[in-house]
Short mmCIF file of C-alpha atoms in Angstrom, two decimals:
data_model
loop_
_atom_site.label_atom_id
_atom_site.label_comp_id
_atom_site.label_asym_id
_atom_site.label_seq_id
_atom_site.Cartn_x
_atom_site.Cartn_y
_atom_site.Cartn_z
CA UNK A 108 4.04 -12.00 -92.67
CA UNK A 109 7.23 -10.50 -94.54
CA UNK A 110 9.89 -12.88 -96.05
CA UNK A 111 11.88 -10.27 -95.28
CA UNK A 112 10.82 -9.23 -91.38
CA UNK A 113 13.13 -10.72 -88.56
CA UNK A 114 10.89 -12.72 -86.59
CA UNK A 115 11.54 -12.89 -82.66
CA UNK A 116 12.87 -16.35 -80.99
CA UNK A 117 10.41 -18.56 -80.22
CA UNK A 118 10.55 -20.65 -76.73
CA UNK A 119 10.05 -24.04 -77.08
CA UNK A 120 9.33 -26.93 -74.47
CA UNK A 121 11.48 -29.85 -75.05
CA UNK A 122 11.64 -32.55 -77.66
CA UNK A 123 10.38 -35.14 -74.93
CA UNK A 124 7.32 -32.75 -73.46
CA UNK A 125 6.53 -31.98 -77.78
CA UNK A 126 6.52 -35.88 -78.58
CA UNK A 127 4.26 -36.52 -75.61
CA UNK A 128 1.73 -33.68 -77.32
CA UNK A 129 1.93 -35.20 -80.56
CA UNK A 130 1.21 -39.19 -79.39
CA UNK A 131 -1.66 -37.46 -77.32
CA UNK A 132 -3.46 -35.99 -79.92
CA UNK A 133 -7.00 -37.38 -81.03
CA UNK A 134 -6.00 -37.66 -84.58
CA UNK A 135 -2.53 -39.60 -84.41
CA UNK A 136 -3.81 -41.43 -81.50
CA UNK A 137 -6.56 -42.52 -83.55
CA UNK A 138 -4.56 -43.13 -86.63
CA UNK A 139 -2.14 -45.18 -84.04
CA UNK A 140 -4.96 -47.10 -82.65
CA UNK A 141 -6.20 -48.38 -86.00
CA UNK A 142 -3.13 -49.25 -87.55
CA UNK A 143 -2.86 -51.64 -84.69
CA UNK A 144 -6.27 -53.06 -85.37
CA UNK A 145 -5.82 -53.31 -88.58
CA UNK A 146 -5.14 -56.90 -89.94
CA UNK A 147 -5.60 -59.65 -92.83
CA UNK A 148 -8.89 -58.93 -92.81
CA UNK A 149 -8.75 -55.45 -93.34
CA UNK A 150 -9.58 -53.86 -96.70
CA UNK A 151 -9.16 -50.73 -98.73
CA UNK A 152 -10.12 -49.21 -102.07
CA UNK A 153 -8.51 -48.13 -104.65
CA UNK A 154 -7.42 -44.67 -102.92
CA UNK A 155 -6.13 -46.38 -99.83
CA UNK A 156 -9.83 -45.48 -98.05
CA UNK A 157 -10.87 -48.15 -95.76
CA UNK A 158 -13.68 -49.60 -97.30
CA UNK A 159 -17.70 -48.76 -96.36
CA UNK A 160 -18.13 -51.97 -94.69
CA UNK A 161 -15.09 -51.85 -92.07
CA UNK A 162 -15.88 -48.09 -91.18
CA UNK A 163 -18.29 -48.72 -88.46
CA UNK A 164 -15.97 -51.33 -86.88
CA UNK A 165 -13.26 -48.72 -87.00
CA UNK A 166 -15.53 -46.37 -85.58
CA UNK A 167 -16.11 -48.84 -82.67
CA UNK A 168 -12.30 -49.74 -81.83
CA UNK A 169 -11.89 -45.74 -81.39
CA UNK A 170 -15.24 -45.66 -79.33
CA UNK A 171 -16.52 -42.82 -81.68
CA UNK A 172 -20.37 -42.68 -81.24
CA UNK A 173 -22.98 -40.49 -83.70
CA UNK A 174 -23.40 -39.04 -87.08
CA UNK A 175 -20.09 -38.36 -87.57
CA UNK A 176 -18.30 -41.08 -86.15
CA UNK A 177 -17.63 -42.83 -89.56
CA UNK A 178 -16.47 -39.63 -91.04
CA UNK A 179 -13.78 -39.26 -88.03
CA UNK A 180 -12.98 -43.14 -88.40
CA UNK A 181 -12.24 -42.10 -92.13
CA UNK A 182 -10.29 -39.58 -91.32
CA UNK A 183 -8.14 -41.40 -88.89
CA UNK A 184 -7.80 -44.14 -91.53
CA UNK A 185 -6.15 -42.33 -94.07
CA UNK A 186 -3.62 -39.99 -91.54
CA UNK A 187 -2.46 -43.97 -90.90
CA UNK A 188 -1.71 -44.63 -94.29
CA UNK A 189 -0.20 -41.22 -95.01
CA UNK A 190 2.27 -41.02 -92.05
CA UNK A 191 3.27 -45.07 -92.72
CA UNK A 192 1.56 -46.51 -89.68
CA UNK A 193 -0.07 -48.88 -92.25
CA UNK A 194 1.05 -49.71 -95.42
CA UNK A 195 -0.75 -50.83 -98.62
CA UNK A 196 0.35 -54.52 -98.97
CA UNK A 197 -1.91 -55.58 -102.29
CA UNK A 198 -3.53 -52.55 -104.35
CA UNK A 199 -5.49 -54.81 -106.26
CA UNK A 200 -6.76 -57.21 -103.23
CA UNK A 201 -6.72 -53.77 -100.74
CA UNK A 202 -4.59 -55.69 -98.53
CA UNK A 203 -2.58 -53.77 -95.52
CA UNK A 204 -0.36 -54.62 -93.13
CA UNK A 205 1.22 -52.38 -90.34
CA UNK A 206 3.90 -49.86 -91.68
CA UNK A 207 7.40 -49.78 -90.46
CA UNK A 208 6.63 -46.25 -88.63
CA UNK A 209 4.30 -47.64 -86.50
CA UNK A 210 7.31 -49.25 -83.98
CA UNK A 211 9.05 -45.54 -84.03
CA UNK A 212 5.88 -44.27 -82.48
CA UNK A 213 6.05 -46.53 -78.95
CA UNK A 214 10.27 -47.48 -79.52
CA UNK A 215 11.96 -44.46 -81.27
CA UNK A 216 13.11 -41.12 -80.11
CA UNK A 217 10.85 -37.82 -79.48
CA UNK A 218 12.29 -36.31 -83.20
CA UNK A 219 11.08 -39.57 -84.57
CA UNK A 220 7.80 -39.38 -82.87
CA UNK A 221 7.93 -35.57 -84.13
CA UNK A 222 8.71 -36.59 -87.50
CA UNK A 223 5.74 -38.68 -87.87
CA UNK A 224 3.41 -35.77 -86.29
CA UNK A 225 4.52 -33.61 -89.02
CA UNK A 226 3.73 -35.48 -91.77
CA UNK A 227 0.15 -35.78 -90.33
CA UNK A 228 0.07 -32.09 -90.08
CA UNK A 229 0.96 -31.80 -93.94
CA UNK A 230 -1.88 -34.13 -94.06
CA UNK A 231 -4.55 -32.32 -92.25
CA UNK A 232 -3.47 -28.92 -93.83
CA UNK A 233 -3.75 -30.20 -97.40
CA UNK A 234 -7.09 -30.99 -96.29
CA UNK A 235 -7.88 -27.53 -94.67
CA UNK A 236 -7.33 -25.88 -98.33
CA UNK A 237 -9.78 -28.26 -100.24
CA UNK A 238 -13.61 -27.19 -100.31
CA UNK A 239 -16.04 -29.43 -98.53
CA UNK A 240 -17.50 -32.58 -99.38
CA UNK A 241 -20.66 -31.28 -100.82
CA UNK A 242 -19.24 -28.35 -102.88
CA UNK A 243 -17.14 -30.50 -104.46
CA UNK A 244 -19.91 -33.68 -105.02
CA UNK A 245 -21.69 -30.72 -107.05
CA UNK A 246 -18.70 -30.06 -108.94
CA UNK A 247 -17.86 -33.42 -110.61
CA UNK A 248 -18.60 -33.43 -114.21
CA UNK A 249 -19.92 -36.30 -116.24
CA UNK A 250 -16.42 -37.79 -117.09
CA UNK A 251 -15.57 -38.16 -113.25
CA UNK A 252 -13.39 -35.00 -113.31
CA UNK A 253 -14.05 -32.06 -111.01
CA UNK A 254 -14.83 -28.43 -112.71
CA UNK A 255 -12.60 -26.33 -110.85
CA UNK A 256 -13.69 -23.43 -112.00
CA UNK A 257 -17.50 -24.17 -111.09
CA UNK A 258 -15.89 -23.93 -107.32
CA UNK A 259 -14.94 -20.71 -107.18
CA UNK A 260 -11.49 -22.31 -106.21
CA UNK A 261 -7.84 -22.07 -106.52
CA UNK A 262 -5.96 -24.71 -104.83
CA UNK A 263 -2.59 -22.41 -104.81
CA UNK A 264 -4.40 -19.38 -103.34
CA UNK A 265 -6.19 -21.17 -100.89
CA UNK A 266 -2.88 -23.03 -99.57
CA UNK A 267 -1.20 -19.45 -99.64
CA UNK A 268 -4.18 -18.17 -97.96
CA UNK A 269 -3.97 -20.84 -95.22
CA UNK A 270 0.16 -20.40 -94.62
CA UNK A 271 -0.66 -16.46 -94.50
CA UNK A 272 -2.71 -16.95 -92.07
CA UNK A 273 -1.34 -19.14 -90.04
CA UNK A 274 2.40 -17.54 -90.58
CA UNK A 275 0.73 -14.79 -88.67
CA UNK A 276 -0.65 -15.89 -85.69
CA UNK A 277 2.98 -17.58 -85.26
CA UNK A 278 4.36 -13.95 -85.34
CA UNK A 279 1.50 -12.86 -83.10
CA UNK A 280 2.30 -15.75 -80.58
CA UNK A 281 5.70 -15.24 -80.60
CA UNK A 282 6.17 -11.69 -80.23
CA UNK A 283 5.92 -10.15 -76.65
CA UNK A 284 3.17 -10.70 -74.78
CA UNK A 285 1.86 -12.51 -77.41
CA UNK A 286 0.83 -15.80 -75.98
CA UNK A 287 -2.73 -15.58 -75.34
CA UNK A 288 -5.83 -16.44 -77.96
CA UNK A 289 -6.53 -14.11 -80.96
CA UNK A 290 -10.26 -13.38 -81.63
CA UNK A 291 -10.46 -14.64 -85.41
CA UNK A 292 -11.44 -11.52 -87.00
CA UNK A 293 -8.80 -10.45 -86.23
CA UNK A 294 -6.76 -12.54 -87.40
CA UNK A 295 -8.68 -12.54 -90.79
CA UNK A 296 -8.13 -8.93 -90.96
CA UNK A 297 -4.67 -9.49 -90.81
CA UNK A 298 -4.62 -11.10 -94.06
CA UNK A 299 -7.14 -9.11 -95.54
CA UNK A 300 -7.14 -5.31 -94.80
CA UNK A 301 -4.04 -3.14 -96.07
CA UNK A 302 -1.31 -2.03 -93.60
CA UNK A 303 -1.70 1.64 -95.11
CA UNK A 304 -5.87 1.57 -94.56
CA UNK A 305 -8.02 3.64 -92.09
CA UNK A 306 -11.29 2.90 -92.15
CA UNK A 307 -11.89 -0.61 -94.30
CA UNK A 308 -14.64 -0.42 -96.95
CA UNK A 309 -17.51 -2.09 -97.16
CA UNK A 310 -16.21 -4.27 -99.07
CA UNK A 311 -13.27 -4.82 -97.42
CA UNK A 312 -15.39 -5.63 -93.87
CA UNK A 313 -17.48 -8.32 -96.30
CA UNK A 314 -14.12 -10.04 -97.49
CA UNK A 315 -12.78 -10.11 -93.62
CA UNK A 316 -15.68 -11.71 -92.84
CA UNK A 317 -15.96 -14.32 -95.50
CA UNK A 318 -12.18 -15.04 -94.61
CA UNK A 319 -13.43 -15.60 -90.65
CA UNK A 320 -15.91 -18.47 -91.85
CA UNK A 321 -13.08 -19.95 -93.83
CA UNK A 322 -11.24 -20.11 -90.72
CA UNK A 323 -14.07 -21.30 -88.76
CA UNK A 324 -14.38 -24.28 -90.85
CA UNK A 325 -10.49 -24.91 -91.33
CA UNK A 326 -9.80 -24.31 -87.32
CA UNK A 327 -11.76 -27.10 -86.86
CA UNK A 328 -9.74 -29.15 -89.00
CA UNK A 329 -6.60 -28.29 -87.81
CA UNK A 330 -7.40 -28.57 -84.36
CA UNK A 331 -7.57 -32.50 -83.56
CA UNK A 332 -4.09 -32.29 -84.64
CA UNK A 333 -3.33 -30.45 -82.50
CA UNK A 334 -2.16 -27.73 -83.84
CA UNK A 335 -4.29 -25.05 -81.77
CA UNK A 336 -7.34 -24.99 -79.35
CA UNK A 337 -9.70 -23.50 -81.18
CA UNK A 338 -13.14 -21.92 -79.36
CA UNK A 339 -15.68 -22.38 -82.68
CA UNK A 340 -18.01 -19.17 -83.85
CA UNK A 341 -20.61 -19.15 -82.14
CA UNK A 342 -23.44 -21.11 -84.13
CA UNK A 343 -26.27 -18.63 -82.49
CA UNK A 344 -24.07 -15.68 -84.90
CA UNK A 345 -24.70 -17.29 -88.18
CA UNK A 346 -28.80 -17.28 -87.93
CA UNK A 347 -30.71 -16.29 -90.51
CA UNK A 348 -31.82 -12.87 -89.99
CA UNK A 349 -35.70 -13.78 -90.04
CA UNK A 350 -34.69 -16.46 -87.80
CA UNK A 351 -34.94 -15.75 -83.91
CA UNK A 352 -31.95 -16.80 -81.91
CA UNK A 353 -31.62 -19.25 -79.59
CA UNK A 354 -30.72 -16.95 -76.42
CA UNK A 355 -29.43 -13.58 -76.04
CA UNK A 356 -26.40 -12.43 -78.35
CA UNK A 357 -24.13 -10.00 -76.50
CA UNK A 358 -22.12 -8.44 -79.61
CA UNK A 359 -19.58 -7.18 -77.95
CA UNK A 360 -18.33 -10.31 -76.66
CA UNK A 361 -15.59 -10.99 -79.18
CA UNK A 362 -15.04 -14.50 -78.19
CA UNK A 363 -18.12 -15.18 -79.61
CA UNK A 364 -16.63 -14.84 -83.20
CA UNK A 365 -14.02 -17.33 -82.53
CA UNK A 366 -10.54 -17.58 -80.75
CA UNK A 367 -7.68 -19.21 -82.12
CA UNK A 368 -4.53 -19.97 -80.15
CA UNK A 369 -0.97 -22.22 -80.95
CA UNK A 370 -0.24 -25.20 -78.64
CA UNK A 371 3.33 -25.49 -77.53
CA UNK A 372 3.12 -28.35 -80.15
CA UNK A 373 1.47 -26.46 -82.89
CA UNK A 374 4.39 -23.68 -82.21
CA UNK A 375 6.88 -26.54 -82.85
CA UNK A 376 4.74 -27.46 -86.26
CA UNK A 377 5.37 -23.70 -87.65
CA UNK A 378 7.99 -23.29 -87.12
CA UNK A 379 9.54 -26.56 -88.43
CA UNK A 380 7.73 -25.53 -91.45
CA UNK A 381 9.12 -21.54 -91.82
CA UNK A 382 12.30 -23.24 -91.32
CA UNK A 383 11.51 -25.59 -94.79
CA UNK A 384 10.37 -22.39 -96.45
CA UNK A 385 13.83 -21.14 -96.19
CA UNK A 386 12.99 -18.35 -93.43
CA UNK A 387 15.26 -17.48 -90.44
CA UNK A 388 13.35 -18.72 -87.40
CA UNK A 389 15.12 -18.64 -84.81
CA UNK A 390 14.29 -20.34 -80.89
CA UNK A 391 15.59 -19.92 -77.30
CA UNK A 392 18.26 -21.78 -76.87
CA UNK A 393 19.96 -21.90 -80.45
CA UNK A 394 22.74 -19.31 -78.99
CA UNK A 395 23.75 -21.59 -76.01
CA UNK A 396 26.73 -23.49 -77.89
CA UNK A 397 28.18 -20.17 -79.25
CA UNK A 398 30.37 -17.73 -78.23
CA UNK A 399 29.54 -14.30 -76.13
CA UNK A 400 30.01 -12.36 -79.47
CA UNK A 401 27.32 -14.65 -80.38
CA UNK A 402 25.02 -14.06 -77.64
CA UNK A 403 25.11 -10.41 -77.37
CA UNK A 404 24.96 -9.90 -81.31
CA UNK A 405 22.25 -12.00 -81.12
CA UNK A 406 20.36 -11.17 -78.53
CA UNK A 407 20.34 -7.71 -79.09
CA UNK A 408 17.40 -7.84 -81.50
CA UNK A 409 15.20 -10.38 -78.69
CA UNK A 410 12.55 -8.97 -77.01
CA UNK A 411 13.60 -8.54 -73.23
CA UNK A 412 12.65 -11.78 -71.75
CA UNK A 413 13.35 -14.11 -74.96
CA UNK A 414 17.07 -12.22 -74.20
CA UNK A 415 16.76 -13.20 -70.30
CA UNK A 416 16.13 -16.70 -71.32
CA UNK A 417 18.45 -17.25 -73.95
CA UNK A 418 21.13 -15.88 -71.35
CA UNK A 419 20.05 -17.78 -68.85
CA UNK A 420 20.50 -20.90 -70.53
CA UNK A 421 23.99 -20.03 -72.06
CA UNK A 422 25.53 -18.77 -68.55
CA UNK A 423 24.31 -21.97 -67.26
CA UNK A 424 26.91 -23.97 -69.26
CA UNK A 425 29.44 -21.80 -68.14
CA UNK A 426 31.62 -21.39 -65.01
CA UNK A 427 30.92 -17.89 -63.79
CA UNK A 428 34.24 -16.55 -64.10
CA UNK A 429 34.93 -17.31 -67.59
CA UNK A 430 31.64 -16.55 -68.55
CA UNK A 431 32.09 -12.87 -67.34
CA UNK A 432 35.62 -12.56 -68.76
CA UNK A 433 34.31 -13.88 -72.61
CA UNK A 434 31.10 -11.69 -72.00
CA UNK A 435 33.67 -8.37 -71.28
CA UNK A 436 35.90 -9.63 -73.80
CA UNK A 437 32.93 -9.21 -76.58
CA UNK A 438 31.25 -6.22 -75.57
CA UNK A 439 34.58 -4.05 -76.57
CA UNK A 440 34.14 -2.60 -79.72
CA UNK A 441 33.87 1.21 -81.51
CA UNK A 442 31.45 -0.53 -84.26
CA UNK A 443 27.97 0.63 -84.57
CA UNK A 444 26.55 -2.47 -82.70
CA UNK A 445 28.75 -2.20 -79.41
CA UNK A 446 26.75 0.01 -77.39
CA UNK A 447 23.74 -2.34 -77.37
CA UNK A 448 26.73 -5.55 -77.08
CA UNK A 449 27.45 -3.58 -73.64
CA UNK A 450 24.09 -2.95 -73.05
CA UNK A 451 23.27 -6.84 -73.17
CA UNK A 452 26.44 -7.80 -71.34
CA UNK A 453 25.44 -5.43 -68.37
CA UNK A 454 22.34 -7.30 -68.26
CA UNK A 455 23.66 -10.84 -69.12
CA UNK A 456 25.75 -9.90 -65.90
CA UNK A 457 23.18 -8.88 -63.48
CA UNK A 458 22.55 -12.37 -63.70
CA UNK A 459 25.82 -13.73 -62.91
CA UNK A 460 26.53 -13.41 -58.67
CA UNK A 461 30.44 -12.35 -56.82
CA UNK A 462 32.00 -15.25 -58.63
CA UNK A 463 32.09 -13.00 -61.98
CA UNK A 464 33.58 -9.93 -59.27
CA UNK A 465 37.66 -10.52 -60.41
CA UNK A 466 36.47 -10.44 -64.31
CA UNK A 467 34.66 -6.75 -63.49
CA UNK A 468 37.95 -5.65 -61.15
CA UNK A 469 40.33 -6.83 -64.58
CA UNK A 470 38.37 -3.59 -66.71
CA UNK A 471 38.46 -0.82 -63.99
CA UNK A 472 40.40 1.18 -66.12
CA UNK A 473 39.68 0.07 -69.21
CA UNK A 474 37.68 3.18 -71.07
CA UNK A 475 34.86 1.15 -72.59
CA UNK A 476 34.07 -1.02 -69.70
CA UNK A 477 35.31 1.04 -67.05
CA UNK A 478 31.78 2.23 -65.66
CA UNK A 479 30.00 -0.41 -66.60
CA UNK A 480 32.36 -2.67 -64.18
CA UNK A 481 31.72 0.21 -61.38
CA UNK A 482 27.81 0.20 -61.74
CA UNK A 483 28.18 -3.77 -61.52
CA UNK A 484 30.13 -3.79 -57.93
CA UNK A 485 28.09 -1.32 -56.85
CA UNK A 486 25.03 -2.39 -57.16
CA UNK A 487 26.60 -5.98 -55.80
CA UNK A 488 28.07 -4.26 -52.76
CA UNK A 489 31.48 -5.18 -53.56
CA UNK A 490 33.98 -2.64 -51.74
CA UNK A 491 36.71 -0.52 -52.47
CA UNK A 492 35.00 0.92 -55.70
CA UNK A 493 36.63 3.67 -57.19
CA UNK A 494 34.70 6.84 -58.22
CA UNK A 495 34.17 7.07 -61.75
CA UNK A 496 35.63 10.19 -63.50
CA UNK A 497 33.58 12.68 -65.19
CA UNK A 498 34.68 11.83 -68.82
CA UNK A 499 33.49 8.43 -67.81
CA UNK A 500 30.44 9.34 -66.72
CA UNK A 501 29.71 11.00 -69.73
CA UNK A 502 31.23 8.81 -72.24
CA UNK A 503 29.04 6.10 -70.01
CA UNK A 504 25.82 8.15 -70.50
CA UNK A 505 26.12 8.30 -74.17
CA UNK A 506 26.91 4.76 -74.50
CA UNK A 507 23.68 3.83 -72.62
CA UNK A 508 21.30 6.29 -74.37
CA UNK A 509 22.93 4.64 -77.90
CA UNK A 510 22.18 1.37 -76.52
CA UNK A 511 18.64 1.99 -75.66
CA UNK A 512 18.41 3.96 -79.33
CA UNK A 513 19.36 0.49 -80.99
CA UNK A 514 17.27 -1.48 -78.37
CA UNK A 515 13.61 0.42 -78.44
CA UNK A 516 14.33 3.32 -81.23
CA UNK A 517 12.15 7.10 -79.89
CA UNK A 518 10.47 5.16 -76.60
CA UNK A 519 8.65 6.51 -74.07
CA UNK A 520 11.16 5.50 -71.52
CA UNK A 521 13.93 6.77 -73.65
CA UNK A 522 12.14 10.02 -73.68
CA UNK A 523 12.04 10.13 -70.31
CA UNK A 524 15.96 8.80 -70.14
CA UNK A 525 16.47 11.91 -72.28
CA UNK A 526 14.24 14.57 -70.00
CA UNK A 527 15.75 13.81 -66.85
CA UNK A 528 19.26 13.72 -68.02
CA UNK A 529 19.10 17.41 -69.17
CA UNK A 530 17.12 18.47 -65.90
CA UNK A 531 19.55 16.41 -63.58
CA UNK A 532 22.92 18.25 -65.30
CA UNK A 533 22.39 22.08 -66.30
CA UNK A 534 25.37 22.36 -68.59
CA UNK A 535 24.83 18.24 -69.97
CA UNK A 536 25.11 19.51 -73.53
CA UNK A 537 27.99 21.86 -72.85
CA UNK A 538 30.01 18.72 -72.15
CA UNK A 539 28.22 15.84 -73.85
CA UNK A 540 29.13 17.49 -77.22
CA UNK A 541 33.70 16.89 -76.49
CA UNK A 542 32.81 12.66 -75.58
CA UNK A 543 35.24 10.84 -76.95
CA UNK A 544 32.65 8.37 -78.27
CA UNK A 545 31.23 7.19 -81.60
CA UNK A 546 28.04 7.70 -81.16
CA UNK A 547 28.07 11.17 -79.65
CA UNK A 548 26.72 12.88 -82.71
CA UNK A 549 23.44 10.88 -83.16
CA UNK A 550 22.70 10.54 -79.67
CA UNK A 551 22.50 14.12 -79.36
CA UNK A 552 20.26 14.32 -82.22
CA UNK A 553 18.00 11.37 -81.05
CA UNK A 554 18.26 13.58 -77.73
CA UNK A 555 17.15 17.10 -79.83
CA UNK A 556 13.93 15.42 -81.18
CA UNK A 557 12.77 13.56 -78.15
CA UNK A 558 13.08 16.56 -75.81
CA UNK A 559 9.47 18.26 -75.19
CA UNK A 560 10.99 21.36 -74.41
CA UNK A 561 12.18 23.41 -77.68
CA UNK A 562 14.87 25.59 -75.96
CA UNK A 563 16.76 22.33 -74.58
CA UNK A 564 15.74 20.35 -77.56
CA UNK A 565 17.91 23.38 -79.75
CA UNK A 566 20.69 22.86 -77.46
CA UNK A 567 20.81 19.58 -78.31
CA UNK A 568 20.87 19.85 -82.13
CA UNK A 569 23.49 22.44 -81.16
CA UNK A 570 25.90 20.00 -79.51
CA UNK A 571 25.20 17.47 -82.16
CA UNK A 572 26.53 19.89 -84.26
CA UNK A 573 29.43 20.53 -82.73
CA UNK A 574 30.43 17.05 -82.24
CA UNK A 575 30.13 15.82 -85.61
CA UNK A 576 32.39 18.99 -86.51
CA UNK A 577 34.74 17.45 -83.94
CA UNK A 578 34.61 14.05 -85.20
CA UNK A 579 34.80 15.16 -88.84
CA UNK A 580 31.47 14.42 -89.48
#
């Protein structure tokens, strides 16, 4: 993911709905539950680990059963102590005693609760970078030190790796129609095949899929924090190939390679973190407090329905009236931006009902907002609407088509925006070319190369011509 890329809002549920995820999560409710078992008898080592002898009995208060209960005891144990549910009381006698953050987690707020959640999610992604137990048991040298470079390993890659990664699938979840699970591969490839590449190399395909097992083994990690719900490879993929597989293997089935998708919760944990970073992440809702300039500035680079919902919640603060009077009020303007600021107060007012009708009635005459206000009573059935002129109709075509430029840039429905304004008016460019308006020039460029048909499309770059001529240009 670019430093550099603007990244679309995301939508977030509430503080209260988050803080409820977080508390319900099997590792902080674990790490909860302990800390409130723990007592005078409880001891630790020299790292803060419970000791051997207690893990079974901590394995027993969280009802974990099997091989690997002690190991998710452990686990539990030590998210405690990092997030301050327990603190060490003794070093040398391995004392604890409950922390001061374990009251915020039943009497403090949901950005408290939040707060602790995220330090358990520093936790568990510190861990996610780190080789497994066994590779790094094989690694320890005589002196107690571990060899590094025996590993194959570097802790900074491996953490950039990780926030790549993850950095992402938030960009992935958060862009339009983004919001269902992404088959790990792909997401490996992501991080791992050039922008600028066709067909990846053999090589290439071997890294993406070394990068997939990485996952594998750190989605699993992440996910008891809930971070994401993670659907595992599937174990019957990773045979040996003189092995005979359980049951059939349908290949094409890309689920079977793993899916991958953000909770609400996990959405929150990103994005808390970009924000750290230093990036510009921005969420629905942010815009609410501002002004209209605001709003349609800053709405005009959301995808459609993050733009609905940001200007939903903004005209719901707002008596209808003065909403639509600030909303006109900013969308005025000659700058390069203004067509799209019209373009999203048109839309922010489709939302607002015949309250808003005396604000729309105020700019009948006014030459920017003029047939905007007309298309608004109109299509609300208000009556007594004057006829546009001509030059309004024009100047109001060119001001939509420069909105939709800015908006989608050469779209398919812009295309088609294009091809049936040219059908629908024989002599369009014979007129277009004299509007008053800034943008008359490039729209009838944009207009010249979108065109399928090369005689119109000429006419086109002829007008253009013309009107930067007339504008100076």
């Amino acid at each position: 993911m670019s430093d550099s890329s603007p990244l679309p809002p995301v939508r977030l549920n509430s503080e209260a709905e988050l803080a409820r995820d977080a508390l319900a999560t099997p590792l902080l409710s674990r790490a909860a539950r302990l800390a409130r078992w723990a007592g005078p008898d409880t001891r630790v080592g020299a790292g803060g680990e419970l000791v051997e002898e207690q893990l079974a009995g901590a394995a027993d208060v969280l009802g974990l059963t099997g091989d690997d209960a002690a190991a998710f005891a452990s686990e539990a144990w030590r998210i405690a102590v990092d997030t301050g549910l327990v603190e060490i009381v003794d070093e040398d006698e391995g004392t604890v005693a409950a922390g001061a953050d374990l009251a915020l987690l039943t009497s403090g707020g949901p950005q408290d609760v939040l707060g602790v959640w995220l330090v358990a999610l520093e936790a568990v992604l510190a861990d996610a970078s780190v080789p497994d137990l066994d590779e790094l048991v094989g690694a320890v040298e005589d002196g107690g030190e571990v060899d590094l470079s025996s590993l194959d390993w570097d802790p900074e890659a491996e953490a950039e790796f990780l926030d790549g990664v993850l950095g992402n699938l938030y960009l992935l979840t958060v862009s339009e129609g983004g919001e269902g699970p992404v088959p790990l591969p792909a997401l490996a490839a992501s991080v791992i095949v050039p922008d600028d590449m066709g067909d990846p190399s053999n090589d290439v395909l071997e890294q993406v899929s070394d990068a997939m097992m990485r996952l594998d083994d750190q989605f699993r990690l992440l996910e008891p924090v809930g971070l994401v719900d993670f659907q595992p490879v599937d174990e019957a993929l990773m045979t040996d190939a003189d092995e005979e597989p359980a049951g059939p293997l349908d290949e094409t089935d890309v689920s079977r390679y793993g899916m991958v998708q953000l909770t609400p919760l996990g959405l929150y944990g990103l994005r808390a973190r970009l924000l750290e970073a230093g990036l510009s992440v921005p969420a629905v809702g942010d815009l609410v407090d501002k002004g209209a300039d605001a709003l349609l500035d800053g709405t005009g680079v959301f995808p459609p329905a993050a733009a609905q919902a940001e200007t939903e919640q903004w005209l719901a603060r707002r008596e209808p009236l003065a909403a639509a009077r600030e909303l006109l009020a900013a969308a005025r303007g000659g700058d390069a931006g203004a067509p799209l600021r019209r373009l999203r107060c048109q839309q922010a007012l489709s939302l607002v009902g015949m309250a808003a009708e005396p604000a729309l009635r105020d700019v009948l005459d006014d030459a920017e907002l003029g047939g905007l206000a007309r298309v608004w009573l109109s299509e609300h059935g208000a009556a007594d609407v004057p006829p546009p002129s001509e030059a309004m109709i024009f100047w109001l075509t060119i001001d939509t088509v420069a909105a939709q430029l800015a908006a989608e840039g050469n779209s398919a429905e812009l295309q088609g925006l294009v091809e049936g304004l040219a059908q629908q008016h024989g002599g369009f460019f014979a007129t277009a070319w004299r509007v008053d308006h800034p943008a008359t020039p490039d729209v009838l460029e944009a207009m010249g190369r979108l065109h399928p048909d090369k005689k119109v499309a000429k006419e086109a770059r002829k007008a253009a011509f013309k009107a930067r001529s007339q504008q100076g240009g």
